Amino acid sequence: MKTAEMTDKEKTQQVWAKRPIVISGPCSAETEEQVIATAKRLAATGKVDALRAGIWKPRTKPGMFEGIGAKGLPWLQAAKKATGLPTAIEVATAKQVEDALTFDVDILWIGARTTVNPFSVQEVADALRGVDVPVLVKNPINPDLELWGGGVERIARAGVKDIGLIHRGFSSYGNTQFRNAPMWHLAIEMKLRYPELPIINDPSHICGNRDGLFDVAQKAIDLDYDGVMIESHIDPDNAWSDAKQQITPERLKEMLEAIVWRKESKDNSQLQGGLEKLRQQINHLDDEMLQILSQRMKIADKIGQYKKENNLTILQTNRWQEILDKMMAKGEKLGLSKDFIMKYLDAVHLESINHQKNIMDAS
Ligand code: PEP
Ligand code: MN
């Protein structure tokens, strides 16, 4: 079937079934020119399947750009007409769903700040009753899989057939490397809980900057995600929201070309079976554990500094015994043997003492 002969619905279904699916576009629709120019440049890459744009922007603090509103919806219609790209936007209220559908938006998503609120998700779900449009549910800003799953189930109960997940990372206080820590193990757990749902990664909101996008996107593909949603802008530095993390459509093309799409190669299909996937999951978890251990030792350094300044001993026996008891009990509940927990804690403790000792000895 030729694209030109397809209806919007057929085209959207084709995109929904494509792997990997690539969704891109600006964080926010700003002007008609910006939306259409972005869409054209994205379409020219030949690598983008759907155009995203934020119309209503839930901002953490008031007084910032909160989205252009319904006025931007005809711009998306025009962009679709010019490029053939199905459109995708975030919705958070019944009215927004209604407006989006009036202007033929093809794919809807529920944002991270909405997934946290069951009242809002339910309102959106009720507005979607009887509507045949794919809906993506972003993870809630806090690392709570029950809430994420609850969002999915509310949408499913409203009768929506095509539901997908977007992993955009979790807000974590004090984290400096990511805007929203990916906590890959949570997304992997979500994949296990809902194996039938496609899961898309959103490196833009995980990284909060341009530098990390490639690595996060590659990691997601290695973890067998079904696609990516990456923000792009014709003039990223001057974007009205999320300027630091947006890239030009041309840069996006380069990035997508550099990614190794492991699923694409047919030659080593056996390796791509269960074992390879499981090994990749193990590798990523090991990686994450190292990062966490390194963070732990940085805190040990601070403790060492404090103890030095206050003339306290490094080893505080009571405190160590408390940690041991608590962790042994916890570890057992999590299916880890006492013997292992003991060895692990000893090693961590020793490393921590060495870190503190180095600080103490430093002049
Ligand atoms: C967005 O996609 O622009 C957005 C607001 O994302 P999130 O809901 O993940 O913060
Ligand atoms: Mn954004």
Coordinates of C-alpha atoms and ligand atoms in Angstrom, one line a residue:
M1 CA 0.0 0.0 0.0
K2 CA 1.4 3.4 -0.9
T3 CA 1.6 6.0 1.9
A4 CA -0.3 8.5 0.0
E5 CA -3.3 6.2 -0.2
M6 CA -3.3 5.4 3.5
T7 CA -5.7 7.0 6.0
D8 CA -4.3 8.6 9.1
K9 CA -5.4 5.6 11.1
E10 CA -3.6 3.1 8.8
K11 CA -0.5 5.1 8.8
T12 CA -0.5 5.3 12.6
Q13 CA -1.0 1.6 12.9
Q14 CA 2.0 1.1 10.5
V15 CA 4.1 3.3 12.7
W16 CA 2.9 1.7 15.9
A17 CA 4.0 -1.7 14.6
K18 CA 7.4 -0.6 13.4
R19 CA 10.5 -1.5 15.3
P20 CA 12.4 0.5 16.4
I21 CA 9.9 3.3 16.4
V22 CA 11.5 6.8 16.5
I23 CA 9.4 9.7 17.7
S24 CA 11.0 13.2 17.6
G25 CA 10.1 16.8 17.6
P26 CA 10.3 19.8 19.8
C27 CA 9.7 19.8 23.6
S28 CA 7.2 22.6 22.9
A29 CA 5.3 23.8 19.8
E30 CA 6.3 27.5 19.7
T31 CA 5.3 28.9 16.4
E32 CA 3.7 27.5 13.3
E33 CA 6.9 28.0 11.3
Q34 CA 9.0 26.2 13.9
V35 CA 6.7 23.2 14.0
I36 CA 6.5 22.9 10.3
A37 CA 10.2 23.5 9.7
T38 CA 11.1 20.9 12.4
A39 CA 8.7 18.4 10.9
K40 CA 10.1 18.9 7.4
R41 CA 13.7 18.6 8.5
L42 CA 12.8 15.5 10.6
A43 CA 11.0 13.9 7.6
A44 CA 14.1 14.6 5.5
T45 CA 16.2 12.4 7.7
G46 CA 14.1 9.5 6.6
K47 CA 14.6 8.1 10.2
V48 CA 11.7 9.5 12.1
D49 CA 8.3 7.8 12.3
A50 CA 6.2 10.3 14.2
L51 CA 6.3 14.0 15.2
R52 CA 6.1 14.9 18.8
A53 CA 5.4 18.4 20.3
G54 CA 4.3 19.7 23.6
I55 CA 1.1 21.8 23.4
W56 CA 0.3 22.1 27.1
K57 CA 3.5 22.0 29.3
P58 CA 3.2 21.1 33.0
R59 CA 6.0 23.1 34.5
T60 CA 7.3 22.5 37.9
K61 CA 7.3 26.2 38.8
P62 CA 4.9 28.9 37.7
G63 CA 5.9 31.8 35.6
M64 CA 7.6 29.7 32.8
F65 CA 6.3 29.0 29.3
E66 CA 3.4 26.7 29.8
G67 CA 2.8 25.7 26.2
I68 CA 1.1 27.5 23.4
G69 CA -2.2 25.7 24.0
A70 CA -4.9 24.6 21.6
K71 CA -3.8 27.3 19.1
G72 CA -0.8 25.0 18.3
L73 CA -3.0 22.0 17.2
P74 CA -3.6 23.3 13.7
W75 CA 0.1 23.7 13.3
L76 CA 0.6 20.0 13.9
Q77 CA -2.2 19.2 11.4
A78 CA -0.3 21.3 8.9
A79 CA 3.0 19.6 9.7
K80 CA 1.4 16.2 9.2
K81 CA 0.0 17.3 5.9
A82 CA 3.4 18.6 4.8
T83 CA 5.3 15.5 5.8
G84 CA 3.0 12.6 6.3
L85 CA 4.3 12.1 9.8
P86 CA 1.7 11.1 12.4
T87 CA 1.6 13.5 15.4
A88 CA 2.0 12.8 19.1
I89 CA 1.3 15.1 22.0
E90 CA 0.9 15.0 25.8
V91 CA -2.5 15.2 27.3
A92 CA -3.4 15.7 31.0
T93 CA -7.1 16.6 31.1
A94 CA -10.3 15.5 29.4
K95 CA -10.5 18.9 27.6
Q96 CA -7.0 18.4 26.2
V97 CA -8.0 14.9 24.9
E98 CA -11.0 16.4 23.3
D99 CA -9.0 19.2 21.6
A100 CA -6.3 16.8 20.5
L101 CA -8.8 14.5 18.8
T102 CA -10.6 17.4 17.2
F103 CA -7.4 18.3 15.5
D104 CA -6.6 14.7 14.5
V105 CA -3.6 14.1 16.7
D106 CA -2.6 10.5 16.1
I107 CA -0.9 9.3 19.3
L108 CA -1.4 10.6 22.8
W109 CA 0.9 10.3 25.8
I110 CA 0.5 10.8 29.5
G111 CA 3.3 12.8 31.0
A112 CA 5.4 11.9 34.1
R113 CA 3.7 14.6 36.2
T114 CA 0.3 13.2 35.3
T115 CA 1.0 9.5 35.8
V116 CA 1.7 10.3 39.5
N117 CA -1.9 11.4 39.9
P118 CA -4.6 8.7 39.7
F119 CA -7.4 11.3 39.5
S120 CA -5.8 12.9 36.4
V121 CA -5.1 9.6 34.8
Q122 CA -8.7 8.5 35.4
E123 CA -10.0 11.7 33.9
V124 CA -7.9 11.2 30.8
A125 CA -8.9 7.5 30.7
D126 CA -12.6 8.4 30.9
A127 CA -12.2 10.9 28.0
L128 CA -10.6 8.1 26.0
R129 CA -13.5 5.7 26.3
G130 CA -14.5 4.5 22.9
V131 CA -11.6 6.3 21.2
D132 CA -9.3 4.3 18.9
V133 CA -6.0 6.1 19.4
P134 CA -2.6 4.7 20.7
V135 CA -1.7 6.0 24.2
L136 CA 1.8 6.0 25.7
V137 CA 2.1 6.2 29.5
K138 CA 5.3 7.8 30.8
N139 CA 6.7 6.6 34.0
P140 CA 5.7 8.7 37.0
I141 CA 8.4 11.1 38.2
N142 CA 8.9 9.0 41.4
P143 CA 10.2 5.5 41.1
D144 CA 7.0 3.7 41.8
L145 CA 6.1 0.8 39.4
E146 CA 2.7 0.3 41.0
L147 CA 1.7 3.9 40.0
W148 CA 3.1 3.4 36.5
G149 CA 1.2 0.1 36.2
G150 CA -1.9 1.7 37.7
G151 CA -1.8 4.4 35.0
V152 CA -1.5 1.7 32.3
E153 CA -4.4 -0.3 33.8
R154 CA -6.7 2.7 34.0
I155 CA -6.1 3.4 30.3
A156 CA -6.6 -0.3 29.4
R157 CA -9.9 -0.4 31.4
A158 CA -11.2 2.5 29.3
G159 CA -10.9 0.1 26.3
V160 CA -7.8 1.6 24.7
K161 CA -6.2 -1.2 22.7
D162 CA -2.8 0.2 21.8
I163 CA -0.9 1.1 24.9
G164 CA 2.8 1.6 25.3
L165 CA 5.3 2.7 27.9
I166 CA 7.7 5.6 27.9
H167 CA 10.7 5.3 30.2
R168 CA 11.9 8.9 30.9
G169 CA 13.8 8.3 34.2
F170 CA 13.0 9.2 37.8
S171 CA 13.5 12.3 39.8
S172 CA 16.2 11.6 42.4
Y173 CA 17.4 14.2 44.8
G174 CA 21.1 15.0 44.5
N175 CA 21.7 13.1 41.3
T176 CA 24.1 15.1 39.2
Q177 CA 24.8 12.8 36.2
F178 CA 21.2 12.7 35.0
R179 CA 18.2 15.1 35.1
N180 CA 16.1 12.0 35.8
A181 CA 18.0 8.9 36.9
P182 CA 17.2 6.0 34.5
M183 CA 17.1 3.3 37.2
W184 CA 17.2 0.8 34.4
H185 CA 16.3 -2.1 36.7
L186 CA 12.8 -0.5 37.2
A187 CA 12.1 -0.3 33.5
I188 CA 13.3 -3.9 33.1
E189 CA 10.9 -4.9 35.9
M190 CA 8.1 -3.1 34.1
K191 CA 8.9 -4.9 30.9
L192 CA 8.6 -8.2 32.8
R193 CA 5.3 -7.1 34.3
Y194 CA 3.8 -6.0 31.0
P195 CA 5.6 -8.0 28.4
E196 CA 3.0 -7.3 25.7
L197 CA 3.4 -3.5 25.9
P198 CA 6.0 -1.8 23.7
I199 CA 8.5 0.3 25.7
I200 CA 10.1 3.4 24.3
N201 CA 13.0 5.2 25.9
D202 CA 13.2 9.0 26.3
P203 CA 16.9 9.9 26.5
S204 CA 16.1 13.6 26.4
H205 CA 14.4 13.8 29.8
I206 CA 16.7 11.2 31.3
C207 CA 19.8 13.2 30.4
G208 CA 18.6 16.8 30.5
N209 CA 21.6 17.6 28.3
R210 CA 22.8 16.7 24.8
D211 CA 26.0 15.0 25.7
G212 CA 24.5 11.9 27.3
L213 CA 21.8 11.2 24.7
F214 CA 23.6 8.8 22.5
D215 CA 24.8 6.6 25.3
V216 CA 21.3 6.4 26.9
A217 CA 19.7 5.7 23.5
Q218 CA 22.2 3.0 22.7
K219 CA 21.7 1.4 26.1
A220 CA 18.0 1.3 25.6
I221 CA 18.4 -0.4 22.3
D222 CA 20.8 -2.9 23.8
L223 CA 18.1 -3.6 26.4
D224 CA 15.7 -4.4 23.6
Y225 CA 13.5 -1.3 23.9
D226 CA 11.0 -0.9 21.1
G227 CA 12.0 2.6 20.2
V228 CA 13.1 6.1 21.3
M229 CA 11.5 9.5 21.8
I230 CA 14.1 12.2 21.4
E231 CA 13.4 16.0 21.5
S232 CA 14.6 18.0 18.5
H233 CA 14.4 21.6 17.5
I234 CA 15.5 23.8 14.6
D235 CA 17.3 26.1 16.9
P236 CA 17.9 24.1 20.2
D237 CA 19.7 26.9 22.1
N238 CA 16.8 29.2 21.7
A239 CA 14.0 26.6 22.5
W240 CA 11.3 28.0 24.8
S241 CA 11.6 24.9 27.0
D242 CA 14.3 22.2 27.6
A243 CA 16.8 24.1 25.5
K244 CA 19.8 22.2 27.0
Q245 CA 18.6 18.8 25.9
Q246 CA 17.3 19.4 22.4
I247 CA 19.2 18.7 19.2
T248 CA 18.7 19.6 15.6
P249 CA 17.1 17.1 13.2
E250 CA 20.4 16.7 11.4
R251 CA 22.2 15.9 14.6
L252 CA 19.5 13.4 15.4
K253 CA 20.0 11.8 12.1
E254 CA 23.8 11.4 12.8
M255 CA 23.0 10.0 16.2
L256 CA 20.5 7.5 14.9
E257 CA 23.0 6.4 12.3
A258 CA 25.6 5.9 14.9
I259 CA 23.4 3.7 17.1
V260 CA 24.0 -0.1 16.7
W261 CA 20.5 -1.4 16.2
R262 CA 21.2 -4.9 17.5
K263 CA 17.8 -6.2 16.6
E264 CA 18.2 -5.3 13.0
S265 CA 21.0 -7.7 12.2
K266 CA 19.6 -11.1 11.2
D267 CA 22.9 -13.0 11.1
N268 CA 23.3 -13.7 14.8
S269 CA 19.7 -14.3 15.5
Q270 CA 20.5 -17.2 17.9
L271 CA 22.7 -14.9 20.1
Q272 CA 19.9 -12.4 20.1
G273 CA 17.7 -15.0 21.7
G274 CA 17.2 -15.2 25.4
L275 CA 20.8 -15.5 26.5
E276 CA 22.2 -12.4 24.9
K277 CA 19.3 -10.3 26.2
L278 CA 19.7 -11.6 29.7
R279 CA 23.5 -11.0 29.6
Q280 CA 23.0 -7.4 28.5
Q281 CA 20.6 -6.9 31.4
I282 CA 23.2 -8.3 33.8
N283 CA 25.9 -6.0 32.3
H284 CA 23.7 -3.0 32.8
L285 CA 22.8 -3.9 36.3
D286 CA 26.5 -4.5 37.1
D287 CA 27.3 -1.1 35.7
E288 CA 24.6 0.5 37.8
M289 CA 25.9 -1.2 40.9
L290 CA 29.4 0.1 40.3
Q291 CA 28.0 3.6 40.0
I292 CA 26.0 3.2 43.2
L293 CA 29.1 1.9 45.0
S294 CA 31.1 4.8 43.8
Q295 CA 28.5 7.2 45.1
R296 CA 28.5 5.4 48.4
M297 CA 32.3 5.8 48.7
K298 CA 32.0 9.5 47.9
I299 CA 29.7 9.8 51.0
A300 CA 32.3 7.8 53.0
D301 CA 34.9 10.5 52.0
K302 CA 32.6 13.2 53.4
I303 CA 32.1 11.2 56.6
G304 CA 35.9 10.7 56.8
Q305 CA 36.3 14.5 56.6
Y306 CA 33.7 15.0 59.3
K307 CA 35.3 12.5 61.6
K308 CA 38.7 14.1 61.0
E309 CA 37.4 17.5 61.9
N310 CA 35.7 16.3 65.0
N311 CA 38.4 13.8 66.1
L312 CA 36.2 10.8 65.9
T313 CA 37.4 7.2 65.3
I314 CA 36.7 5.7 61.9
L315 CA 35.2 2.5 63.2
Q316 CA 32.0 3.0 65.3
T317 CA 31.3 -0.6 66.4
N318 CA 27.6 -0.1 67.4
R319 CA 26.8 1.6 64.2
W320 CA 28.4 -1.2 62.1
Q321 CA 26.6 -3.9 64.1
E322 CA 23.3 -2.1 63.4
I323 CA 24.0 -2.0 59.7
L324 CA 24.9 -5.7 59.6
D325 CA 21.8 -6.8 61.4
K326 CA 19.5 -4.7 59.3
M327 CA 21.1 -5.7 56.0
M328 CA 21.2 -9.4 56.8
A329 CA 17.5 -9.4 57.5
K330 CA 16.7 -7.4 54.4
G331 CA 19.0 -9.5 52.2
E332 CA 17.4 -12.7 53.2
K333 CA 14.0 -11.3 52.4
L334 CA 15.3 -10.5 48.9
G335 CA 16.5 -14.0 48.4
L336 CA 20.2 -13.4 49.1
S337 CA 22.2 -15.8 51.3
K338 CA 23.5 -14.7 54.7
D339 CA 27.0 -15.8 53.6
F340 CA 26.9 -13.6 50.5
I341 CA 25.5 -10.6 52.3
M342 CA 28.2 -11.0 55.0
K343 CA 31.0 -11.1 52.4
Y344 CA 29.6 -8.2 50.5
L345 CA 29.2 -6.0 53.5
D346 CA 32.7 -6.8 54.7
A347 CA 34.1 -5.8 51.4
V348 CA 32.1 -2.6 51.2
H349 CA 33.0 -1.8 54.8
L350 CA 36.7 -2.3 54.2
E351 CA 36.7 -0.1 51.1
S352 CA 34.8 2.5 53.1
I353 CA 37.3 2.4 55.9
N354 CA 40.2 2.7 53.4
H355 CA 38.5 5.8 51.9
Q356 CA 38.0 7.4 55.3
K357 CA 41.6 6.5 56.3
N358 CA 43.0 8.2 53.2
I359 CA 41.0 11.3 54.1
M360 CA 42.3 11.2 57.7
D361 CA 45.9 10.7 56.6
A362 CA 45.8 13.5 54.1
S363 CA 47.5 16.6 55.4
Ligands
PEP1 C1 7.9 16.2 27.6 O1 7.9 15.1 27.0 O2 8.2 17.3 27.1 C2 7.7 16.1 29.0 C3 7.2 17.2 29.7 O3 8.2 15.0 29.6 P1 8.0 14.4 31.0 O4 6.5 14.2 31.2 O5 8.7 13.1 30.9 O6 8.6 15.3 32.0
MN2 MN 10.7 18.4 27.3

